[in-house]
Amino acid sequence: MKKEYNNMSLYELINSNGNKLYKGASEQLINGFESIFNFKLPSEYKELLKYTNGADLFNGDITLYSLFDENVSVKHCNLLGNANSPIVKKNIPNELLVIGIYNFGDLICINLNNGNIVQWSHDDNEIFLEYPNIREWLISSVEEMDLV
């Protein structure tokens, strides 16, 4: 029997089986990242970063990128910054910040204008799916993976 996802906290959703979480980002690290890239991250995303600064979710099906931090593994080191370089983002609108990737190549983005989570199709170079926030995206991902 599936758990009631809507009653679960963001932390319960991300603590599903098969998830590798990393040490959370400090407020100072988040503020520094915002300053370097000259934009404000949505508050819900900041809360997620404070809990886990990058993650491998659902046995590697989804990777969430981290901010740079010497305590994070080399695999995740500064990938959030690298993933948003002009070379990688050549066809992705500026308001979309790449925050992760699916194992089949689609990108996970956050819309800096409204906080929506977007699945960017790497094949079609367009939005494939859109969720109103991180929580709804996580619920959908958990349901799809059926791991909770």
Short mmCIF file of C-alpha atoms in Angstrom, two decimals:
data_model
loop_
_atom_site.label_atom_id
_atom_site.label_comp_id
_atom_site.label_asym_id
_atom_site.label_seq_id
_atom_site.Cartn_x
_atom_site.Cartn_y
_atom_site.Cartn_z
CA MET A 1 0.00 0.00 0.00
CA LYS A 2 1.36 3.42 -0.97
CA LYS A 3 1.90 6.02 1.70
CA GLU A 4 -0.07 9.25 1.58
CA TYR A 5 2.46 11.49 -0.17
CA ASN A 6 0.59 14.75 0.41
CA ASN A 7 0.96 14.34 4.18
CA MET A 8 4.71 13.76 3.95
CA SER A 9 7.21 16.53 4.53
CA LEU A 10 9.78 17.49 1.90
CA TYR A 11 12.39 15.75 4.08
CA GLU A 12 10.38 12.51 4.28
CA LEU A 13 9.97 12.50 0.51
CA ILE A 14 13.68 12.98 -0.16
CA ASN A 15 14.67 10.44 2.49
CA SER A 16 13.16 7.59 0.46
CA ASN A 17 15.05 4.34 0.00
CA GLY A 18 17.85 4.45 -2.51
CA ASN A 19 18.67 8.13 -2.00
CA LYS A 20 22.19 9.35 -1.24
CA LEU A 21 22.09 12.76 0.41
CA TYR A 22 25.00 15.08 1.10
CA LYS A 23 25.79 17.51 3.88
CA GLY A 24 23.49 20.53 3.64
CA ALA A 25 24.69 23.89 2.37
CA SER A 26 25.21 26.73 4.81
CA GLU A 27 23.35 30.02 4.53
CA GLN A 28 26.71 31.63 3.75
CA LEU A 29 27.35 29.23 0.86
CA ILE A 30 23.87 29.83 -0.58
CA ASN A 31 24.23 33.62 -0.27
CA GLY A 32 27.66 33.43 -1.93
CA PHE A 33 26.26 31.42 -4.82
CA GLU A 34 23.41 33.92 -5.28
CA SER A 35 25.90 36.77 -5.23
CA ILE A 36 28.24 35.19 -7.78
CA PHE A 37 25.43 34.35 -10.20
CA ASN A 38 23.45 37.53 -9.44
CA PHE A 39 20.00 36.02 -8.76
CA LYS A 40 17.89 34.89 -5.83
CA LEU A 41 17.06 31.23 -5.41
CA PRO A 42 13.45 30.36 -4.51
CA SER A 43 13.04 29.86 -0.74
CA GLU A 44 11.83 26.24 -1.07
CA TYR A 45 14.95 25.37 -3.06
CA LYS A 46 17.16 27.07 -0.47
CA GLU A 47 15.53 24.92 2.23
CA LEU A 48 16.28 21.80 0.19
CA LEU A 49 19.92 22.89 -0.24
CA LYS A 50 20.23 23.41 3.52
CA TYR A 51 19.04 19.86 4.02
CA THR A 52 21.08 18.24 1.24
CA ASN A 53 23.62 20.01 -0.93
CA GLY A 54 23.21 17.71 -3.91
CA ALA A 55 21.81 14.19 -4.00
CA ASP A 56 21.62 10.95 -5.94
CA LEU A 57 17.95 10.00 -5.86
CA PHE A 58 16.16 6.73 -6.60
CA ASN A 59 19.30 4.62 -6.98
CA GLY A 60 20.90 7.11 -9.37
CA ASP A 61 17.90 7.77 -11.62
CA ILE A 62 18.03 11.45 -10.67
CA THR A 63 21.03 13.57 -9.71
CA LEU A 64 20.52 16.92 -7.99
CA TYR A 65 23.52 19.19 -8.36
CA SER A 66 25.23 20.83 -5.43
CA LEU A 67 26.73 24.21 -4.77
CA PHE A 68 30.53 24.21 -4.45
CA ASP A 69 31.66 22.97 -1.06
CA GLU A 70 34.87 21.21 -0.01
CA ASN A 71 32.76 18.71 1.99
CA VAL A 72 30.90 17.46 -1.09
CA SER A 73 32.32 14.64 -3.22
CA VAL A 74 34.26 15.51 -6.35
CA LYS A 75 31.42 14.07 -8.47
CA HIS A 76 29.10 16.85 -7.34
CA CYS A 77 31.67 19.61 -6.84
CA ASN A 78 30.34 22.86 -8.33
CA LEU A 79 28.11 21.09 -10.83
CA LEU A 80 25.28 23.56 -10.30
CA GLY A 81 27.55 26.34 -11.53
CA ASN A 82 28.96 24.25 -14.37
CA ALA A 83 25.50 23.08 -15.46
CA ASN A 84 24.46 26.68 -15.96
CA SER A 85 27.37 27.76 -18.13
CA PRO A 86 26.48 29.34 -21.50
CA ILE A 87 27.80 26.27 -23.32
CA VAL A 88 25.43 23.89 -21.51
CA LYS A 89 22.48 26.29 -21.47
CA LYS A 90 22.70 27.37 -25.11
CA ASN A 91 19.04 26.48 -25.85
CA ILE A 92 17.60 26.84 -22.35
CA PRO A 93 15.87 30.12 -21.40
CA ASN A 94 17.78 32.29 -18.91
CA GLU A 95 15.01 32.10 -16.30
CA LEU A 96 15.57 28.33 -15.99
CA LEU A 97 18.32 27.29 -13.59
CA VAL A 98 19.53 23.72 -14.17
CA ILE A 99 19.49 21.97 -10.78
CA GLY A 100 19.81 18.32 -11.81
CA ILE A 101 19.58 15.64 -14.44
CA TYR A 102 17.65 12.43 -15.08
CA ASN A 103 19.70 9.35 -15.96
CA PHE A 104 18.24 9.47 -19.51
CA GLY A 105 19.53 13.01 -20.13
CA ASP A 106 16.59 15.35 -19.50
CA LEU A 107 17.45 18.27 -17.25
CA ILE A 108 15.70 19.33 -14.06
CA CYS A 109 15.36 23.10 -13.88
CA ILE A 110 13.85 25.62 -11.54
CA ASN A 111 12.14 28.66 -13.01
CA LEU A 112 13.65 31.64 -11.20
CA ASN A 113 10.58 33.76 -11.99
CA ASN A 114 7.95 31.56 -10.36
CA GLY A 115 9.68 28.64 -8.58
CA ASN A 116 8.19 26.00 -10.88
CA ILE A 117 10.20 22.83 -11.51
CA VAL A 118 10.66 22.05 -15.19
CA GLN A 119 11.76 18.88 -16.95
CA TRP A 120 13.70 20.10 -19.98
CA SER A 121 13.73 17.61 -22.86
CA HIS A 122 17.27 17.14 -24.12
CA ASP A 123 15.92 15.64 -27.36
CA ASP A 124 13.41 18.37 -28.22
CA ASN A 125 15.05 21.36 -26.45
CA GLU A 126 11.78 22.37 -24.83
CA ILE A 127 9.82 22.01 -21.61
CA PHE A 128 8.48 18.47 -21.34
CA LEU A 129 6.78 18.66 -17.93
CA GLU A 130 6.27 21.41 -15.36
CA TYR A 131 5.43 21.24 -11.65
CA PRO A 132 4.31 24.12 -9.41
CA ASN A 133 7.12 23.54 -6.86
CA ILE A 134 9.83 21.17 -5.64
CA ARG A 135 7.44 19.32 -3.35
CA GLU A 136 5.03 18.45 -6.18
CA TRP A 137 7.94 17.38 -8.37
CA LEU A 138 9.25 15.13 -5.60
CA ILE A 139 5.80 13.61 -5.00
CA SER A 140 5.50 12.87 -8.73
CA SER A 141 9.01 11.37 -8.79
CA VAL A 142 8.35 9.20 -5.73
CA GLU A 143 5.05 7.97 -7.20
CA GLU A 144 6.75 7.18 -10.50
CA MET A 145 9.57 5.30 -8.77
CA ASP A 146 7.10 3.82 -6.23
CA LEU A 147 9.79 3.80 -3.55
CA VAL A 148 8.02 5.26 -0.51
#
